[in-house]
Coordinates of C-alpha atoms and ligand atoms in Angstrom, one line a residue:
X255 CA 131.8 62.6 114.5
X256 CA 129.9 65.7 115.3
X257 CA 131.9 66.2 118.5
X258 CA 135.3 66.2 116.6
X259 CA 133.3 68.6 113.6
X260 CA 132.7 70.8 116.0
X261 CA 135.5 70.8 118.1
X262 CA 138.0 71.4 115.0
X263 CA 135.1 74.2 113.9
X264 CA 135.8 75.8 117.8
X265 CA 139.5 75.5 116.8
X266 CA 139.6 77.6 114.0
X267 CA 137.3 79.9 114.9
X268 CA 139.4 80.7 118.4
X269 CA 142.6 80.3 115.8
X270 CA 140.6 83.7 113.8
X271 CA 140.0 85.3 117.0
X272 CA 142.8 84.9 118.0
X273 CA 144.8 86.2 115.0
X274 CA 142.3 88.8 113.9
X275 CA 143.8 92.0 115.3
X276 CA 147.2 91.3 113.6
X277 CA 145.8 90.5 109.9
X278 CA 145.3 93.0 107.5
X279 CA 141.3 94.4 108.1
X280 CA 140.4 94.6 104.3
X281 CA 140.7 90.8 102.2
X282 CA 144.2 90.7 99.9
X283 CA 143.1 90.2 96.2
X284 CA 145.0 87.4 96.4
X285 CA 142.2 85.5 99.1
X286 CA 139.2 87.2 97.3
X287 CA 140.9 85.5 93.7
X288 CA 140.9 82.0 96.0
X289 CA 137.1 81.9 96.4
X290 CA 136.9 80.5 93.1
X291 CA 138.3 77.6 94.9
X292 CA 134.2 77.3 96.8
X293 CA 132.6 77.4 93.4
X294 CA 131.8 74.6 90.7
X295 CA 129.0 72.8 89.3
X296 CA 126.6 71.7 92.1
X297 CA 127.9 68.5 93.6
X298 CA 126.1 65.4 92.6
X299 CA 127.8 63.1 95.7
X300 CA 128.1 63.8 99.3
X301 CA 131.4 64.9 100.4
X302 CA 132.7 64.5 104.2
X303 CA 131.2 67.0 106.7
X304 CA 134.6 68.0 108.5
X305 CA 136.8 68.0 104.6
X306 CA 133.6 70.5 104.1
X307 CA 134.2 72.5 107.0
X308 CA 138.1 72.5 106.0
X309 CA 137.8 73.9 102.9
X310 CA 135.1 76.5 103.9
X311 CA 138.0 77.8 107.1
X312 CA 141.2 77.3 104.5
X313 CA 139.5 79.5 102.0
X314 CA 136.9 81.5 103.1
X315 CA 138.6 83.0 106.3
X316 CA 141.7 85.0 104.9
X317 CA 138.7 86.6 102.3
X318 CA 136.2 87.9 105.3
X319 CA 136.5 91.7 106.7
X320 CA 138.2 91.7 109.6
X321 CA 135.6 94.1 111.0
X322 CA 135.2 92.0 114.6
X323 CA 138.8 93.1 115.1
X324 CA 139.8 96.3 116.8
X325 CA 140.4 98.6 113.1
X326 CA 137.4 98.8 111.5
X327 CA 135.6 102.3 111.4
X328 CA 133.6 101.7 108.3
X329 CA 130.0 102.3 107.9
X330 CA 128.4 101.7 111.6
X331 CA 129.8 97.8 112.5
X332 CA 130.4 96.7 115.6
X333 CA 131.9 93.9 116.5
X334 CA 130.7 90.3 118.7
X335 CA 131.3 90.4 122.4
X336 CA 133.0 87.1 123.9
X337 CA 129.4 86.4 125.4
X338 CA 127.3 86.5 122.8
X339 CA 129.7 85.0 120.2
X340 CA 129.1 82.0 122.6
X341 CA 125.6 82.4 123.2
X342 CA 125.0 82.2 119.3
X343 CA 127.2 79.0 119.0
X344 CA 124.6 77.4 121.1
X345 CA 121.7 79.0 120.0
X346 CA 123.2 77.2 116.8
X347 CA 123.2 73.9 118.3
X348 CA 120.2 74.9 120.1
X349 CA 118.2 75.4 117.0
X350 CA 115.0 76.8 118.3
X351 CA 112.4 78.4 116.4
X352 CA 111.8 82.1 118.0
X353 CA 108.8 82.4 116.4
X354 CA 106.6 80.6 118.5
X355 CA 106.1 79.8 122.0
X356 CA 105.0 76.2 122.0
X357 CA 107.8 76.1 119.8
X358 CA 110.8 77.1 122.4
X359 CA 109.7 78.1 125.5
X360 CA 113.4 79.0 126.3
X361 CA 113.9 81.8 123.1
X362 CA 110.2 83.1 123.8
X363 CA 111.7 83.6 127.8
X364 CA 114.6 85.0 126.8
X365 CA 113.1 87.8 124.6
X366 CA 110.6 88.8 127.5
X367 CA 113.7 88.8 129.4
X368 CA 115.4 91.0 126.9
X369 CA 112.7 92.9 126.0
X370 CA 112.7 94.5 129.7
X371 CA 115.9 95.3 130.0
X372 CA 116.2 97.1 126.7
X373 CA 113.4 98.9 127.7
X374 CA 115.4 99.6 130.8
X375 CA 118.4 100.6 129.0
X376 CA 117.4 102.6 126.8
X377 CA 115.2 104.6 129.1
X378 CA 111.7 104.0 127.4
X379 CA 108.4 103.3 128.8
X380 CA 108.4 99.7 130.2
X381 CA 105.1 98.3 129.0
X382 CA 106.2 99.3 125.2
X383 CA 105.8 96.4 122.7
X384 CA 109.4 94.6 121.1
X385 CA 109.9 92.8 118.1
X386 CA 113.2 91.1 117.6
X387 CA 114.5 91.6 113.7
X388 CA 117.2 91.6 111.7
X389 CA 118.2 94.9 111.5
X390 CA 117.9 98.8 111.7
X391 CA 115.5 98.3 108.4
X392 CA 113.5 95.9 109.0
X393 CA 113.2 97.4 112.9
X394 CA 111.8 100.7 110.8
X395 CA 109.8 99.0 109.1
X396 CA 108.1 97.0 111.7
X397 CA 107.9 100.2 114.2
X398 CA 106.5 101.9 111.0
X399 CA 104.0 99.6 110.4
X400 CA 102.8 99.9 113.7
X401 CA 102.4 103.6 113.2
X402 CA 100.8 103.2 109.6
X403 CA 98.0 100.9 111.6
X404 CA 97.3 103.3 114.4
X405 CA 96.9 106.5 112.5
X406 CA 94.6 104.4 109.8
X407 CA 93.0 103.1 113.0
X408 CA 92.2 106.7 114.3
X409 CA 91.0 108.0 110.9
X410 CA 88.3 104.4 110.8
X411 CA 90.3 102.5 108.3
X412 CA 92.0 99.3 109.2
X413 CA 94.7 98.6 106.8
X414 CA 95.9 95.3 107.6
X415 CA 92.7 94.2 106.4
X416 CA 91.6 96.5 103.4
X417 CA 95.3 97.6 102.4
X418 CA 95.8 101.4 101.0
X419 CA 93.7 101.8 98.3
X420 CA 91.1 103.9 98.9
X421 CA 92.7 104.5 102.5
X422 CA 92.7 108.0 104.0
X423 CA 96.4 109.9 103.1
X424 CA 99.4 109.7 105.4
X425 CA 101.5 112.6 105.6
X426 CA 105.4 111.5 106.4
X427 CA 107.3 114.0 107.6
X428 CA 111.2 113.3 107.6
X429 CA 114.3 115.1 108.1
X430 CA 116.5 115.9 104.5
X431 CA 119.3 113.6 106.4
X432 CA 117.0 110.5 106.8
X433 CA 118.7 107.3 106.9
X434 CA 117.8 105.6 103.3
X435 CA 116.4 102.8 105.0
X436 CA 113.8 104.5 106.8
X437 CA 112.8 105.8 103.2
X438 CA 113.0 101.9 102.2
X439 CA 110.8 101.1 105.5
X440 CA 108.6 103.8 104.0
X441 CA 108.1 102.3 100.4
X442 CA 108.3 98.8 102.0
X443 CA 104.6 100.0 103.4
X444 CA 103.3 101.7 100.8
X445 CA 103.7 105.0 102.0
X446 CA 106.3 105.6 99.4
X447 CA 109.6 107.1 99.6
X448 CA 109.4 110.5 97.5
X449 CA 105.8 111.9 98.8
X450 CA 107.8 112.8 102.0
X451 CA 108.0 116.4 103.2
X452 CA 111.7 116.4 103.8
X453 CA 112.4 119.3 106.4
X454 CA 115.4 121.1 105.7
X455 CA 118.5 120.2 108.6
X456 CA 121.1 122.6 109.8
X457 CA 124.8 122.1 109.0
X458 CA 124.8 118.8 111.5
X459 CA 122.1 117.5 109.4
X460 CA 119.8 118.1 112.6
X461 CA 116.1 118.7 111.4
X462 CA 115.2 122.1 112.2
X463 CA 112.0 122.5 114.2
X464 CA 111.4 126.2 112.6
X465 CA 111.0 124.5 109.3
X466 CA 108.7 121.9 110.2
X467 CA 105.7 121.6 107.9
X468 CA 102.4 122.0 109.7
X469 CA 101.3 118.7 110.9
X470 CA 98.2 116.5 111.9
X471 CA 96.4 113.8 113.2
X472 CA 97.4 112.2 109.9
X473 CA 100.8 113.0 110.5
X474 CA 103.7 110.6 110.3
X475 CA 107.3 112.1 112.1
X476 CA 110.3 110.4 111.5
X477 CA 112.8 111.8 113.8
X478 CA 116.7 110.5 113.8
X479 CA 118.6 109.9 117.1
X480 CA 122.2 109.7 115.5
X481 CA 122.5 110.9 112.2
X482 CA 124.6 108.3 110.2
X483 CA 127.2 110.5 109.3
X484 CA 127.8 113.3 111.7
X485 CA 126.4 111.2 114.9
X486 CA 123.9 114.2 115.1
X487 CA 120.8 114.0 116.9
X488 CA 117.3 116.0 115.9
X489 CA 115.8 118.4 118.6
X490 CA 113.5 115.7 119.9
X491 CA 112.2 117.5 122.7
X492 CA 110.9 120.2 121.2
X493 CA 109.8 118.6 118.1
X494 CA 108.0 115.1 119.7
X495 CA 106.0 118.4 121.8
X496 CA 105.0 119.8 118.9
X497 CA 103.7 117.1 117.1
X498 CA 101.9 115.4 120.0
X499 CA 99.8 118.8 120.2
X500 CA 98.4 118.1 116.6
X501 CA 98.3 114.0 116.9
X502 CA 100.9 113.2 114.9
X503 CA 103.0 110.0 115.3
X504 CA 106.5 110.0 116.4
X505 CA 108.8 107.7 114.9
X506 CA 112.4 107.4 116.1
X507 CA 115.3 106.0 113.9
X508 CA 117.7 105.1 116.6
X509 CA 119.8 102.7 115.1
X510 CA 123.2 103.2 116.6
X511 CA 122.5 106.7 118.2
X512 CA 119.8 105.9 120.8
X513 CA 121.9 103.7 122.5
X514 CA 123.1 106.8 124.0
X515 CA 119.9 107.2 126.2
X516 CA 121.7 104.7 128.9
X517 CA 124.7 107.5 129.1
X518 CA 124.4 110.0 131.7
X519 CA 126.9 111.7 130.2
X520 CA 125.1 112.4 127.0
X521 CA 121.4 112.9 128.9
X522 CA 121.5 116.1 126.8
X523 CA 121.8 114.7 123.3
X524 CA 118.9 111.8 124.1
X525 CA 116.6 113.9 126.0
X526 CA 112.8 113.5 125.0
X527 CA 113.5 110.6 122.9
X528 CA 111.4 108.6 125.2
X529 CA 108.5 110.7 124.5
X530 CA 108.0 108.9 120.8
X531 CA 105.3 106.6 119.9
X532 CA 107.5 104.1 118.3
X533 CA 111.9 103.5 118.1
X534 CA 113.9 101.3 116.0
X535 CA 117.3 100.3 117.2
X536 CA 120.1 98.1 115.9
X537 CA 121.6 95.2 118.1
X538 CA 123.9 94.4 116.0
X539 CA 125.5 98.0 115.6
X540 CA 126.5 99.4 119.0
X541 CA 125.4 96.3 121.5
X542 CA 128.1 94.0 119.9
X543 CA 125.9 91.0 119.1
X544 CA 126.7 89.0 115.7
X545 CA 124.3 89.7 113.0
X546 CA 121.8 89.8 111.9
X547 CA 119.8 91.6 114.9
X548 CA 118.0 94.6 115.4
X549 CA 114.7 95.8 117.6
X550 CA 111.4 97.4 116.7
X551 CA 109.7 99.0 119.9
X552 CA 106.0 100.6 120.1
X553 CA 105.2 102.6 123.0
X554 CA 101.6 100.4 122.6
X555 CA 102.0 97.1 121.8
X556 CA 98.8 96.4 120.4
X557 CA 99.8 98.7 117.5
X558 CA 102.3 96.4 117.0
X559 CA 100.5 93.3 117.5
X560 CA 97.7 94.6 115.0
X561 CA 100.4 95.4 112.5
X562 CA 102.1 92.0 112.6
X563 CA 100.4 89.3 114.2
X564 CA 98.7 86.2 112.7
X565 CA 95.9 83.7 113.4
X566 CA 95.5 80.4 112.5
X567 CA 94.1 77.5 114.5
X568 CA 97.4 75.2 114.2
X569 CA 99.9 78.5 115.8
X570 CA 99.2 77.6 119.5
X571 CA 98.2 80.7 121.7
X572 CA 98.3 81.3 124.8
X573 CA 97.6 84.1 127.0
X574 CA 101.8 84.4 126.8
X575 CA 104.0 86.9 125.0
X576 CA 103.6 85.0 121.6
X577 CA 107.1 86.3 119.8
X578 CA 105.6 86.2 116.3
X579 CA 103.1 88.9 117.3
X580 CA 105.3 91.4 117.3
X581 CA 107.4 90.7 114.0
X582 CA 107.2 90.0 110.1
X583 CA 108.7 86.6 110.6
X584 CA 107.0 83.7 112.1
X585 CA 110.0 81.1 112.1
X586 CA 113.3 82.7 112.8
X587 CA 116.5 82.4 114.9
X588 CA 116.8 82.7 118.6
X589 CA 118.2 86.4 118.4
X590 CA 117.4 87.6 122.0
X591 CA 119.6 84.7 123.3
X592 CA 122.7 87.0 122.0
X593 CA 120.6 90.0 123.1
X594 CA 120.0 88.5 126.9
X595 CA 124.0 87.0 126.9
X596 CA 125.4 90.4 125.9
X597 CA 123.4 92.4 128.4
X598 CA 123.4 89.6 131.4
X599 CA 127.6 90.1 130.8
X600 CA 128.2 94.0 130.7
X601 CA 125.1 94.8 133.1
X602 CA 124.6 98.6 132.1
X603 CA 127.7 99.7 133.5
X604 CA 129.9 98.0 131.4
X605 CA 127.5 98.7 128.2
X606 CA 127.8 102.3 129.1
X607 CA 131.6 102.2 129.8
X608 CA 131.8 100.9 126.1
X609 CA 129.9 103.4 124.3
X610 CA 131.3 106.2 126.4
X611 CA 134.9 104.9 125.8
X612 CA 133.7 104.4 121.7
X613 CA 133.0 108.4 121.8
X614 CA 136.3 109.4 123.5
X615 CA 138.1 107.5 121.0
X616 CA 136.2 109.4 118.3
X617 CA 136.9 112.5 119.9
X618 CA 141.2 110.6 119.9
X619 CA 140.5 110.4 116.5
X620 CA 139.6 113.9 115.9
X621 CA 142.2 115.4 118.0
X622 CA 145.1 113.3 116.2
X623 CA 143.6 114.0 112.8
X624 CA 143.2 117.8 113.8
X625 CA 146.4 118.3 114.9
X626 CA 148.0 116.3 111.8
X627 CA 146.6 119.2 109.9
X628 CA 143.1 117.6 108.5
X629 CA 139.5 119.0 108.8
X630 CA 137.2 117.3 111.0
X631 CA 134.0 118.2 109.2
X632 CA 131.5 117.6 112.0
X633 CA 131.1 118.4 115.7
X634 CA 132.1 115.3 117.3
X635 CA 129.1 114.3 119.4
X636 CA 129.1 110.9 120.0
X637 CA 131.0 108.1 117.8
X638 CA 131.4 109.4 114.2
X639 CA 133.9 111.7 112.8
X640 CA 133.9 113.5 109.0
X641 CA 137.6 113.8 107.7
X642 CA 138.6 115.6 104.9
X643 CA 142.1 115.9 103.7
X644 CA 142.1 118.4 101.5
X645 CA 139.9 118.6 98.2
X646 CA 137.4 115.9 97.1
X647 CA 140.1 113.9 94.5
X648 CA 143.0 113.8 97.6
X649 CA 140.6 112.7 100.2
X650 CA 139.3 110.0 97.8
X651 CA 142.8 108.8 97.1
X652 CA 143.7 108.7 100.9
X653 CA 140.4 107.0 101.7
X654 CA 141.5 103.9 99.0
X655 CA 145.0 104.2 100.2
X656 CA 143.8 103.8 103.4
X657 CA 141.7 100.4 102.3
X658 CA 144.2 99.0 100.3
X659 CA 146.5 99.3 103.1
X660 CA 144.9 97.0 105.7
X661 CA 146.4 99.0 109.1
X662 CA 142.9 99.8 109.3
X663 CA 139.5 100.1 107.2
X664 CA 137.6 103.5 106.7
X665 CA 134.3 104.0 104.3
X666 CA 133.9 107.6 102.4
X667 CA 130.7 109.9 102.4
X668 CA 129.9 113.3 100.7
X669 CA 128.7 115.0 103.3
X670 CA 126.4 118.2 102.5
X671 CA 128.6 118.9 99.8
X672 CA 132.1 118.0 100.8
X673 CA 134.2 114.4 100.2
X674 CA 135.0 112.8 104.1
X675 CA 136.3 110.1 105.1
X676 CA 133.9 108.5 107.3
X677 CA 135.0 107.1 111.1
X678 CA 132.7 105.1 113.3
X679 CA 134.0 103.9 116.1
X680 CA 131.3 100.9 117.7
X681 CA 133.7 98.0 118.2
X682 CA 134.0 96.6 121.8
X683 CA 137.5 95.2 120.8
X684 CA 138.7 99.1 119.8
X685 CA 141.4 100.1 122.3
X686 CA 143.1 103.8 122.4
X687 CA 146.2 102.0 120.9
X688 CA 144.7 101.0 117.8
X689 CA 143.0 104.2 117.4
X690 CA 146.8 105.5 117.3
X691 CA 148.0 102.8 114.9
X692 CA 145.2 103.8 112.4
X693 CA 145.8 107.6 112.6
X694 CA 149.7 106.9 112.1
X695 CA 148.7 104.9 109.1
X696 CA 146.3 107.9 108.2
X697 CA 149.0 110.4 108.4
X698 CA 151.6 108.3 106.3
X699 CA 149.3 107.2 103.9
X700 CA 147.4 110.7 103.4
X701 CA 151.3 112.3 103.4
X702 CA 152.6 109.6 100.0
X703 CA 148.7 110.0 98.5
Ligands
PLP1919 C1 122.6 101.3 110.1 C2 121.4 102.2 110.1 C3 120.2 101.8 109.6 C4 120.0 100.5 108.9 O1 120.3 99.4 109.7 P1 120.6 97.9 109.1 O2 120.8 97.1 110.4 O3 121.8 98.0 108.3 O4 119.4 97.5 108.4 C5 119.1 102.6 109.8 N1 119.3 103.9 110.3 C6 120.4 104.3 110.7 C7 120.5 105.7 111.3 C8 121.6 103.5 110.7 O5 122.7 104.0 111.1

């Protein structure tokens, strides 16, 4: 029973996979209308498992994004990576609980595992504390809370006991081009998300160090490594010197962009980076693992550990990396089992061979859209390109052309004033053809719009 479930599950998922780069990349209105097929009034009788599973394929597969195909450039998605597509099946079957160690020795292994070779990757210290969560957000928000602990710490006050009231003041200190989730991360903590000093950027949304506010041992800078729509990074050299001289806490957002640090080419871009206190990165984005998955790092763990871990006589301890310590989750899924496949199978060559090829095929997309007579908004550094194709109201109509279309799916942005079309390029399955396919389409489409 279970073995022909699954079996028949395996089928049509290889079936999708197999099919995925020919479909159309955004649903037809046709299969979104058919999900009305899933709904109903709760059933009161059990229905078979596999006519379940049946319905779920028939209906619910032509309505998902084909974003794990080769033509998706919105937003910053990446696809799943053969490996850990496979290692999450069984991590399904699996069905560990991360969250402890007496719980599954084999997750808890694999994270340690994991843990050093990120660390390894992306060029940071290797005794720094890791947190496996769900995303770039929530990896802010741990790293952050590990920051909000050890500047309370230094100033005698220890918040995860006596929360903030009546707690000595925090100054954050953020670029004007912070990611909106680091200002969620921010509010999510109590440290609010509008008494930031937002330092003015340059025209790649880079924060610029001449402007930055004077800062302290109370100080709280959020630095970005990849800005989410230009692909810019901040000075961090210069600015994590600065504000080490006064104190201050250095807080990366890294989410796609400091996945970088393990290119040579790019040593330029990422250098000083490893000089922060704390990093959050995405998994999920740029690594190619299924979601949900991202990674919270603190140069000392025990800021980490103090921020997040819990006690209680029936949590078994041991003298062992305990995986809850170092996230907001006890029980959760075995994440660094994708995390360990997908890194065990590229090795760091192939991870960097697949960013670096990502940023060339930005730079394709660029070039084609250039010379097809567009403005590329932005300096191409890495993997994300600003289109515009003409004023705001004709680059709006190509960018919904564009999605109702299907050749290929793009996301819009206004971008210090102007409309652009917004391409990422993060996908392991992206080749140089389908970059050509989708600027053909952009050219047709942007020519009739
Ligand atoms: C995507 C992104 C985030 C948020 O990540 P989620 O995984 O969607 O929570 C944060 N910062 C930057 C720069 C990002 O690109």
């Amino acid at each position: 029973m279970i073995r022909s479930l699954l079996e028949a599950s395996a089928e049509n998922a290889i079936d999708y996979l197999e099919n995925v780069h020919d479909r159309p990349v955004a649903p037809t209105p046709e299969a979104l209308a058919a999900l009305s097929a899933l709904d109903g009034p709760l059933p009161e009788d059990s229905a078979d498992a596999a006519e379940v599973i049946e319905l779920l394929n028939r209906v619910g597969g032509p309505a998902t994004t084909a974003s794990t195909g080769g033509r998706y450039f919105g937003f910053v998605i990446g696809g799943t990576l053969p490996a850990a597509l496979a290692a999450n099946w069984l991590a399904g079957a699996w069905d560990q609980n991360a969250g402890l160690l007496a719980a599954s020795p084999v997750a808890a292994a694999l994270e340690t595992i994991s843990a050093g070779w990120l660390l390894d990757m992306l060029r940071l210290p290797a005794t720094s504390g890791v947190g496996f969560v769900t995303g770039g957000t929530m990896a802010n928000f741990t790293a952050l809370a590990g920051a909000r602990h050890a500047l309370l710490q230094k100033a005698g006050w220890d918040v995860e006991a006596q929360g903030l009231f009546g707690a000595p003041p925090i100054t954050v200190v953020v670029g004007n081009e912070v990611h909106v989730s680091a200002l969620k991360a921010l509010s999510m903590l109590g440290l609010g998300r509008e008494r930031v000093i937002r330092v003015p950027v340059d025209g790649q949304g880079r924060m610029r160090p001449d402007q930055l506010p004077p800062l302290n041992e109370t100080t709280l800078l959020c630095l970005q490594a990849g800005n989410v729509n230009t692909g810019a990074f901040d000075p961090a050299a210069e600015l994590i010197a600065r504000a080490h001289e006064t104190g201050a806490w250095v807080h990366v957002d890294g989410a796609f962009g400091l996945w970088m640090a393990a290119s040579p080419a790019h040593e330029e871009l990422t250098r000083g980076y490893a000089e922060a206190d704390s990093w959050a990165v995405d998994a999920h984005k740029w690594l190619n693992v299924p979601y949900d998955s991202g990674i919270a790092i603190c140069r000392r763990p025990e800021h980490l550990r103090a921020a997040m871990s819990v006690n209680a006589s029936y949590l078994v301890q041991s003298d062992q990396r305990e995986p809850s310590h170092f996230t907001p989750e006890i029980s959760r899924r075995a994440r660094g089992m994708e995390i360990w496949a997908a890194l065990r199978s590229l090795g760091r060559s192939g991870f960097v061979e697949m960013i670096e090829r990502n940023c060339q095929q930005a730079q394709r997309f660029a070039d084609g859209l250039r010379n097809a007579g567009f403005i590329i908004l932005n300096d191409v550094v890495i993997n994300q390109v600003l289109v515009s194709f003409g004023d705001a109201d004709k680059t709006r109509r190509v960018i919904a052309a564009a999605q109702r279309d299907g050749t290929a799916w793009f996301g819009g942005t206004v971008w210090q004033g102007h409309t652009a079309m917004r391409i990422s390029v993060s996908g392991w399955a992206t080749t140089d053809a389908d970059v050509d396919q989708s600027i053909e389409a952009l050219v047709r489409i942007a020519s009739e719009a």
